[in-house]
Amino acid sequence: MRSGLTPHFRSNRSGRRGISEVVIYLLLTIQLVIVPVTALGEMVVVVNPKNPIDKISMKDLQRVFRGTQKRWESGESIEPLLPPSGGNAMNYLVSDVLSLPSEGDLMRMYLQLVFRQVIPRAPAQITSSTQAVWIVSSKPSAITIASSDDKLDPKHVKVVPIE
């Protein structure tokens, strides 16, 4: 009986597998194993350079994106921005920060928070890392999550480590 995990190669007349089939299989296997690991940069929190925070705990980050922490210690209001839909930063926010099963569950959570009047509106969703840098650099209260691979110019944004 053939296992579903092992490849099935057609044999040629001499009973040997075609070298091209083996090479293609190996290349696809390498791509599936290596690409996801190297494609993910480290996720970082990004704020305006004028923001006084130098680090943020995972618990505080959860509070910010769940709408329960609305002000920084300095009294300044917090404006969370959602990372681009379907990207690595959004996946990190949904699964690692908020422990939700999917991005759809995140949107349902925000609808419930708005309905219960915990927050006035759902956070704005940015469409690209370029837009994130532009918005965060222009709003001292803004915070978002981005990949360390993104172009995060320290003149415009501050990268804050997560404790």
JSON list of C-alpha atoms in Angstrom, two decimals:
[
{"chain": "A", "resi": 1, "resn": "MET", "atom": "CA", "xyz": [0.00, 0.00, 0.00]},
{"chain": "A", "resi": 2, "resn": "ARG", "atom": "CA", "xyz": [1.31, 3.43, -0.96]},
{"chain": "A", "resi": 3, "resn": "SER", "atom": "CA", "xyz": [1.54, 6.12, 1.74]},
{"chain": "A", "resi": 4, "resn": "GLY", "atom": "CA", "xyz": [-0.02, 9.51, 0.97]},
{"chain": "A", "resi": 5, "resn": "LEU", "atom": "CA", "xyz": [3.17, 11.25, 2.09]},
{"chain": "A", "resi": 6, "resn": "THR", "atom": "CA", "xyz": [5.61, 9.56, -0.26]},
{"chain": "A", "resi": 7, "resn": "PRO", "atom": "CA", "xyz": [5.85, 10.66, -3.87]},
{"chain": "A", "resi": 8, "resn": "HIS", "atom": "CA", "xyz": [4.77, 8.31, -6.61]},
{"chain": "A", "resi": 9, "resn": "PHE", "atom": "CA", "xyz": [7.03, 8.47, -9.63]},
{"chain": "A", "resi": 10, "resn": "ARG", "atom": "CA", "xyz": [6.22, 6.81, -12.90]},
{"chain": "A", "resi": 11, "resn": "SER", "atom": "CA", "xyz": [8.83, 4.36, -13.98]},
{"chain": "A", "resi": 12, "resn": "ASN", "atom": "CA", "xyz": [10.21, 4.39, -17.48]},
{"chain": "A", "resi": 13, "resn": "ARG", "atom": "CA", "xyz": [10.59, 1.20, -19.53]},
{"chain": "A", "resi": 14, "resn": "SER", "atom": "CA", "xyz": [13.73, 0.16, -17.69]},
{"chain": "A", "resi": 15, "resn": "GLY", "atom": "CA", "xyz": [11.96, 0.49, -14.34]},
{"chain": "A", "resi": 16, "resn": "ARG", "atom": "CA", "xyz": [13.85, 3.67, -13.33]},
{"chain": "A", "resi": 17, "resn": "ARG", "atom": "CA", "xyz": [12.29, 6.89, -12.23]},
{"chain": "A", "resi": 18, "resn": "GLY", "atom": "CA", "xyz": [12.79, 9.86, -14.49]},
{"chain": "A", "resi": 19, "resn": "ILE", "atom": "CA", "xyz": [15.53, 12.13, -13.18]},
{"chain": "A", "resi": 20, "resn": "SER", "atom": "CA", "xyz": [13.46, 15.20, -14.04]},
{"chain": "A", "resi": 21, "resn": "GLU", "atom": "CA", "xyz": [10.62, 14.00, -11.81]},
{"chain": "A", "resi": 22, "resn": "VAL", "atom": "CA", "xyz": [12.99, 13.45, -8.89]},
{"chain": "A", "resi": 23, "resn": "VAL", "atom": "CA", "xyz": [14.64, 16.85, -9.36]},
{"chain": "A", "resi": 24, "resn": "ILE", "atom": "CA", "xyz": [11.27, 18.63, -9.53]},
{"chain": "A", "resi": 25, "resn": "TYR", "atom": "CA", "xyz": [10.09, 16.83, -6.40]},
{"chain": "A", "resi": 26, "resn": "LEU", "atom": "CA", "xyz": [13.26, 17.79, -4.51]},
{"chain": "A", "resi": 27, "resn": "LEU", "atom": "CA", "xyz": [13.06, 21.42, -5.60]},
{"chain": "A", "resi": 28, "resn": "LEU", "atom": "CA", "xyz": [9.42, 21.68, -4.53]},
{"chain": "A", "resi": 29, "resn": "THR", "atom": "CA", "xyz": [10.23, 20.06, -1.19]},
{"chain": "A", "resi": 30, "resn": "ILE", "atom": "CA", "xyz": [13.11, 22.48, -0.58]},
{"chain": "A", "resi": 31, "resn": "GLN", "atom": "CA", "xyz": [10.91, 25.43, -1.54]},
{"chain": "A", "resi": 32, "resn": "LEU", "atom": "CA", "xyz": [8.14, 24.37, 0.83]},
{"chain": "A", "resi": 33, "resn": "VAL", "atom": "CA", "xyz": [10.56, 23.87, 3.70]},
{"chain": "A", "resi": 34, "resn": "ILE", "atom": "CA", "xyz": [12.90, 26.83, 3.29]},
{"chain": "A", "resi": 35, "resn": "VAL", "atom": "CA", "xyz": [10.81, 29.68, 1.85]},
{"chain": "A", "resi": 36, "resn": "PRO", "atom": "CA", "xyz": [8.32, 30.08, 4.73]},
{"chain": "A", "resi": 37, "resn": "VAL", "atom": "CA", "xyz": [11.15, 30.20, 7.26]},
{"chain": "A", "resi": 38, "resn": "THR", "atom": "CA", "xyz": [13.21, 32.80, 5.42]},
{"chain": "A", "resi": 39, "resn": "ALA", "atom": "CA", "xyz": [10.23, 34.87, 4.27]},
{"chain": "A", "resi": 40, "resn": "LEU", "atom": "CA", "xyz": [9.25, 35.79, 7.82]},
{"chain": "A", "resi": 41, "resn": "GLY", "atom": "CA", "xyz": [11.07, 38.70, 9.36]},
{"chain": "A", "resi": 42, "resn": "GLU", "atom": "CA", "xyz": [10.86, 39.36, 13.07]},
{"chain": "A", "resi": 43, "resn": "MET", "atom": "CA", "xyz": [7.68, 41.20, 14.03]},
{"chain": "A", "resi": 44, "resn": "VAL", "atom": "CA", "xyz": [8.18, 44.54, 15.77]},
{"chain": "A", "resi": 45, "resn": "VAL", "atom": "CA", "xyz": [6.01, 47.25, 17.31]},
{"chain": "A", "resi": 46, "resn": "VAL", "atom": "CA", "xyz": [6.27, 50.62, 15.59]},
{"chain": "A", "resi": 47, "resn": "VAL", "atom": "CA", "xyz": [5.37, 53.99, 17.14]},
{"chain": "A", "resi": 48, "resn": "ASN", "atom": "CA", "xyz": [6.00, 57.66, 16.46]},
{"chain": "A", "resi": 49, "resn": "PRO", "atom": "CA", "xyz": [9.51, 58.84, 17.45]},
{"chain": "A", "resi": 50, "resn": "LYS", "atom": "CA", "xyz": [7.92, 61.38, 19.84]},
{"chain": "A", "resi": 51, "resn": "ASN", "atom": "CA", "xyz": [6.16, 58.59, 21.74]},
{"chain": "A", "resi": 52, "resn": "PRO", "atom": "CA", "xyz": [7.86, 58.27, 25.16]},
{"chain": "A", "resi": 53, "resn": "ILE", "atom": "CA", "xyz": [7.65, 54.45, 25.40]},
{"chain": "A", "resi": 54, "resn": "ASP", "atom": "CA", "xyz": [10.88, 52.50, 24.93]},
{"chain": "A", "resi": 55, "resn": "LYS", "atom": "CA", "xyz": [9.43, 48.99, 25.31]},
{"chain": "A", "resi": 56, "resn": "ILE", "atom": "CA", "xyz": [6.04, 47.33, 25.60]},
{"chain": "A", "resi": 57, "resn": "SER", "atom": "CA", "xyz": [4.97, 44.15, 27.33]},
{"chain": "A", "resi": 58, "resn": "MET", "atom": "CA", "xyz": [2.97, 41.53, 25.45]},
{"chain": "A", "resi": 59, "resn": "LYS", "atom": "CA", "xyz": [0.17, 42.08, 27.98]},
{"chain": "A", "resi": 60, "resn": "ASP", "atom": "CA", "xyz": [0.08, 45.84, 27.25]},
{"chain": "A", "resi": 61, "resn": "LEU", "atom": "CA", "xyz": [0.18, 45.14, 23.51]},
{"chain": "A", "resi": 62, "resn": "GLN", "atom": "CA", "xyz": [-2.82, 42.86, 23.93]},
{"chain": "A", "resi": 63, "resn": "ARG", "atom": "CA", "xyz": [-4.64, 45.56, 25.92]},
{"chain": "A", "resi": 64, "resn": "VAL", "atom": "CA", "xyz": [-3.91, 48.15, 23.24]},
{"chain": "A", "resi": 65, "resn": "PHE", "atom": "CA", "xyz": [-5.25, 46.02, 20.39]},
{"chain": "A", "resi": 66, "resn": "ARG", "atom": "CA", "xyz": [-8.21, 44.75, 22.46]},
{"chain": "A", "resi": 67, "resn": "GLY", "atom": "CA", "xyz": [-9.20, 48.35, 23.19]},
{"chain": "A", "resi": 68, "resn": "THR", "atom": "CA", "xyz": [-8.86, 48.10, 26.98]},
{"chain": "A", "resi": 69, "resn": "GLN", "atom": "CA", "xyz": [-5.75, 50.32, 27.20]},
{"chain": "A", "resi": 70, "resn": "LYS", "atom": "CA", "xyz": [-6.68, 53.60, 25.58]},
{"chain": "A", "resi": 71, "resn": "ARG", "atom": "CA", "xyz": [-3.93, 55.91, 26.86]},
{"chain": "A", "resi": 72, "resn": "TRP", "atom": "CA", "xyz": [-0.18, 55.79, 27.27]},
{"chain": "A", "resi": 73, "resn": "GLU", "atom": "CA", "xyz": [1.24, 56.40, 30.76]},
{"chain": "A", "resi": 74, "resn": "SER", "atom": "CA", "xyz": [1.86, 59.99, 29.66]},
{"chain": "A", "resi": 75, "resn": "GLY", "atom": "CA", "xyz": [-1.91, 60.45, 29.20]},
{"chain": "A", "resi": 76, "resn": "GLU", "atom": "CA", "xyz": [-1.70, 60.61, 25.40]},
{"chain": "A", "resi": 77, "resn": "SER", "atom": "CA", "xyz": [-4.43, 58.63, 23.64]},
{"chain": "A", "resi": 78, "resn": "ILE", "atom": "CA", "xyz": [-3.46, 55.45, 21.76]},
{"chain": "A", "resi": 79, "resn": "GLU", "atom": "CA", "xyz": [-4.43, 54.92, 18.14]},
{"chain": "A", "resi": 80, "resn": "PRO", "atom": "CA", "xyz": [-3.80, 51.31, 17.08]},
{"chain": "A", "resi": 81, "resn": "LEU", "atom": "CA", "xyz": [-3.48, 50.64, 13.36]},
{"chain": "A", "resi": 82, "resn": "LEU", "atom": "CA", "xyz": [-4.14, 47.18, 11.95]},
{"chain": "A", "resi": 83, "resn": "PRO", "atom": "CA", "xyz": [-1.42, 45.74, 9.68]},
{"chain": "A", "resi": 84, "resn": "PRO", "atom": "CA", "xyz": [-2.25, 44.88, 6.06]},
{"chain": "A", "resi": 85, "resn": "SER", "atom": "CA", "xyz": [-4.77, 42.07, 5.68]},
{"chain": "A", "resi": 86, "resn": "GLY", "atom": "CA", "xyz": [-3.30, 38.63, 5.04]},
{"chain": "A", "resi": 87, "resn": "GLY", "atom": "CA", "xyz": [0.28, 39.68, 5.72]},
{"chain": "A", "resi": 88, "resn": "ASN", "atom": "CA", "xyz": [2.79, 38.29, 8.21]},
{"chain": "A", "resi": 89, "resn": "ALA", "atom": "CA", "xyz": [2.27, 41.20, 10.62]},
{"chain": "A", "resi": 90, "resn": "MET", "atom": "CA", "xyz": [-1.51, 40.67, 10.63]},
{"chain": "A", "resi": 91, "resn": "ASN", "atom": "CA", "xyz": [-1.05, 36.93, 11.18]},
{"chain": "A", "resi": 92, "resn": "TYR", "atom": "CA", "xyz": [1.28, 37.71, 14.09]},
{"chain": "A", "resi": 93, "resn": "LEU", "atom": "CA", "xyz": [-1.24, 40.14, 15.62]},
{"chain": "A", "resi": 94, "resn": "VAL", "atom": "CA", "xyz": [-4.13, 37.70, 15.26]},
{"chain": "A", "resi": 95, "resn": "SER", "atom": "CA", "xyz": [-2.44, 34.49, 16.40]},
{"chain": "A", "resi": 96, "resn": "ASP", "atom": "CA", "xyz": [0.48, 35.47, 18.63]},
{"chain": "A", "resi": 97, "resn": "VAL", "atom": "CA", "xyz": [-0.68, 38.71, 20.24]},
{"chain": "A", "resi": 98, "resn": "LEU", "atom": "CA", "xyz": [-4.45, 38.23, 20.49]},
{"chain": "A", "resi": 99, "resn": "SER", "atom": "CA", "xyz": [-4.60, 34.40, 20.34]},
{"chain": "A", "resi": 100, "resn": "LEU", "atom": "CA", "xyz": [-7.46, 34.42, 17.86]},
{"chain": "A", "resi": 101, "resn": "PRO", "atom": "CA", "xyz": [-8.06, 31.70, 15.26]},
{"chain": "A", "resi": 102, "resn": "SER", "atom": "CA", "xyz": [-8.40, 33.97, 12.23]},
{"chain": "A", "resi": 103, "resn": "GLU", "atom": "CA", "xyz": [-8.47, 37.50, 10.88]},
{"chain": "A", "resi": 104, "resn": "GLY", "atom": "CA", "xyz": [-12.26, 37.18, 10.60]},
{"chain": "A", "resi": 105, "resn": "ASP", "atom": "CA", "xyz": [-12.39, 36.58, 14.36]},
{"chain": "A", "resi": 106, "resn": "LEU", "atom": "CA", "xyz": [-10.40, 39.78, 14.85]},
{"chain": "A", "resi": 107, "resn": "MET", "atom": "CA", "xyz": [-12.97, 41.73, 12.84]},
{"chain": "A", "resi": 108, "resn": "ARG", "atom": "CA", "xyz": [-15.81, 40.12, 14.83]},
{"chain": "A", "resi": 109, "resn": "MET", "atom": "CA", "xyz": [-14.03, 41.08, 18.06]},
{"chain": "A", "resi": 110, "resn": "TYR", "atom": "CA", "xyz": [-13.88, 44.73, 16.92]},
{"chain": "A", "resi": 111, "resn": "LEU", "atom": "CA", "xyz": [-17.55, 44.71, 15.91]},
{"chain": "A", "resi": 112, "resn": "GLN", "atom": "CA", "xyz": [-18.44, 43.45, 19.39]},
{"chain": "A", "resi": 113, "resn": "LEU", "atom": "CA", "xyz": [-16.23, 46.07, 21.06]},
{"chain": "A", "resi": 114, "resn": "VAL", "atom": "CA", "xyz": [-17.87, 48.84, 19.04]},
{"chain": "A", "resi": 115, "resn": "PHE", "atom": "CA", "xyz": [-21.37, 47.45, 19.72]},
{"chain": "A", "resi": 116, "resn": "ARG", "atom": "CA", "xyz": [-20.66, 47.26, 23.48]},
{"chain": "A", "resi": 117, "resn": "GLN", "atom": "CA", "xyz": [-19.19, 50.79, 23.27]},
{"chain": "A", "resi": 118, "resn": "VAL", "atom": "CA", "xyz": [-15.81, 49.71, 24.60]},
{"chain": "A", "resi": 119, "resn": "ILE", "atom": "CA", "xyz": [-14.24, 51.51, 21.62]},
{"chain": "A", "resi": 120, "resn": "PRO", "atom": "CA", "xyz": [-15.83, 54.20, 19.40]},
{"chain": "A", "resi": 121, "resn": "ARG", "atom": "CA", "xyz": [-14.73, 52.52, 16.13]},
{"chain": "A", "resi": 122, "resn": "ALA", "atom": "CA", "xyz": [-12.56, 49.68, 14.89]},
{"chain": "A", "resi": 123, "resn": "PRO", "atom": "CA", "xyz": [-8.91, 50.59, 14.27]},
{"chain": "A", "resi": 124, "resn": "ALA", "atom": "CA", "xyz": [-8.01, 51.72, 10.77]},
{"chain": "A", "resi": 125, "resn": "GLN", "atom": "CA", "xyz": [-6.33, 49.10, 8.63]},
{"chain": "A", "resi": 126, "resn": "ILE", "atom": "CA", "xyz": [-3.22, 50.11, 6.76]},
{"chain": "A", "resi": 127, "resn": "THR", "atom": "CA", "xyz": [-2.61, 48.74, 3.28]},
{"chain": "A", "resi": 128, "resn": "SER", "atom": "CA", "xyz": [1.19, 48.66, 3.15]},
{"chain": "A", "resi": 129, "resn": "SER", "atom": "CA", "xyz": [4.32, 49.15, 5.22]},
{"chain": "A", "resi": 130, "resn": "THR", "atom": "CA", "xyz": [4.89, 52.45, 3.39]},
{"chain": "A", "resi": 131, "resn": "GLN", "atom": "CA", "xyz": [1.48, 53.68, 4.53]},
{"chain": "A", "resi": 132, "resn": "ALA", "atom": "CA", "xyz": [2.22, 52.46, 8.07]},
{"chain": "A", "resi": 133, "resn": "VAL", "atom": "CA", "xyz": [5.43, 54.50, 8.24]},
{"chain": "A", "resi": 134, "resn": "TRP", "atom": "CA", "xyz": [3.67, 57.56, 6.85]},
{"chain": "A", "resi": 135, "resn": "ILE", "atom": "CA", "xyz": [0.73, 57.38, 9.30]},
{"chain": "A", "resi": 136, "resn": "VAL", "atom": "CA", "xyz": [2.82, 56.51, 12.36]},
{"chain": "A", "resi": 137, "resn": "SER", "atom": "CA", "xyz": [5.29, 59.30, 11.55]},
{"chain": "A", "resi": 138, "resn": "SER", "atom": "CA", "xyz": [2.46, 61.84, 11.34]},
{"chain": "A", "resi": 139, "resn": "LYS", "atom": "CA", "xyz": [0.50, 60.73, 14.45]},
{"chain": "A", "resi": 140, "resn": "PRO", "atom": "CA", "xyz": [2.25, 60.68, 17.84]},
{"chain": "A", "resi": 141, "resn": "SER", "atom": "CA", "xyz": [-0.45, 58.39, 19.26]},
{"chain": "A", "resi": 142, "resn": "ALA", "atom": "CA", "xyz": [-0.27, 55.72, 16.51]},
{"chain": "A", "resi": 143, "resn": "ILE", "atom": "CA", "xyz": [0.99, 52.18, 17.04]},
{"chain": "A", "resi": 144, "resn": "THR", "atom": "CA", "xyz": [1.16, 49.22, 14.68]},
{"chain": "A", "resi": 145, "resn": "ILE", "atom": "CA", "xyz": [2.95, 45.94, 14.11]},
{"chain": "A", "resi": 146, "resn": "ALA", "atom": "CA", "xyz": [5.33, 45.47, 11.19]},
{"chain": "A", "resi": 147, "resn": "SER", "atom": "CA", "xyz": [8.01, 43.11, 9.97]},
{"chain": "A", "resi": 148, "resn": "SER", "atom": "CA", "xyz": [11.61, 43.98, 10.70]},
{"chain": "A", "resi": 149, "resn": "ASP", "atom": "CA", "xyz": [12.16, 43.39, 6.96]},
{"chain": "A", "resi": 150, "resn": "ASP", "atom": "CA", "xyz": [10.06, 46.47, 6.16]},
{"chain": "A", "resi": 151, "resn": "LYS", "atom": "CA", "xyz": [11.81, 49.76, 5.50]},
{"chain": "A", "resi": 152, "resn": "LEU", "atom": "CA", "xyz": [11.44, 51.37, 8.94]},
{"chain": "A", "resi": 153, "resn": "ASP", "atom": "CA", "xyz": [13.40, 54.61, 8.81]},
{"chain": "A", "resi": 154, "resn": "PRO", "atom": "CA", "xyz": [14.40, 55.63, 12.38]},
{"chain": "A", "resi": 155, "resn": "LYS", "atom": "CA", "xyz": [13.96, 59.29, 11.38]},
{"chain": "A", "resi": 156, "resn": "HIS", "atom": "CA", "xyz": [10.24, 58.66, 10.91]},
{"chain": "A", "resi": 157, "resn": "VAL", "atom": "CA", "xyz": [9.30, 55.80, 13.26]},
{"chain": "A", "resi": 158, "resn": "LYS", "atom": "CA", "xyz": [10.56, 54.17, 16.44]},
{"chain": "A", "resi": 159, "resn": "VAL", "atom": "CA", "xyz": [10.82, 50.39, 16.76]},
{"chain": "A", "resi": 160, "resn": "VAL", "atom": "CA", "xyz": [9.81, 49.30, 20.26]},
{"chain": "A", "resi": 161, "resn": "PRO", "atom": "CA", "xyz": [10.86, 45.89, 21.61]},
{"chain": "A", "resi": 162, "resn": "ILE", "atom": "CA", "xyz": [8.22, 43.56, 23.05]},
{"chain": "A", "resi": 163, "resn": "GLU", "atom": "CA", "xyz": [9.09, 42.34, 26.55]}
]
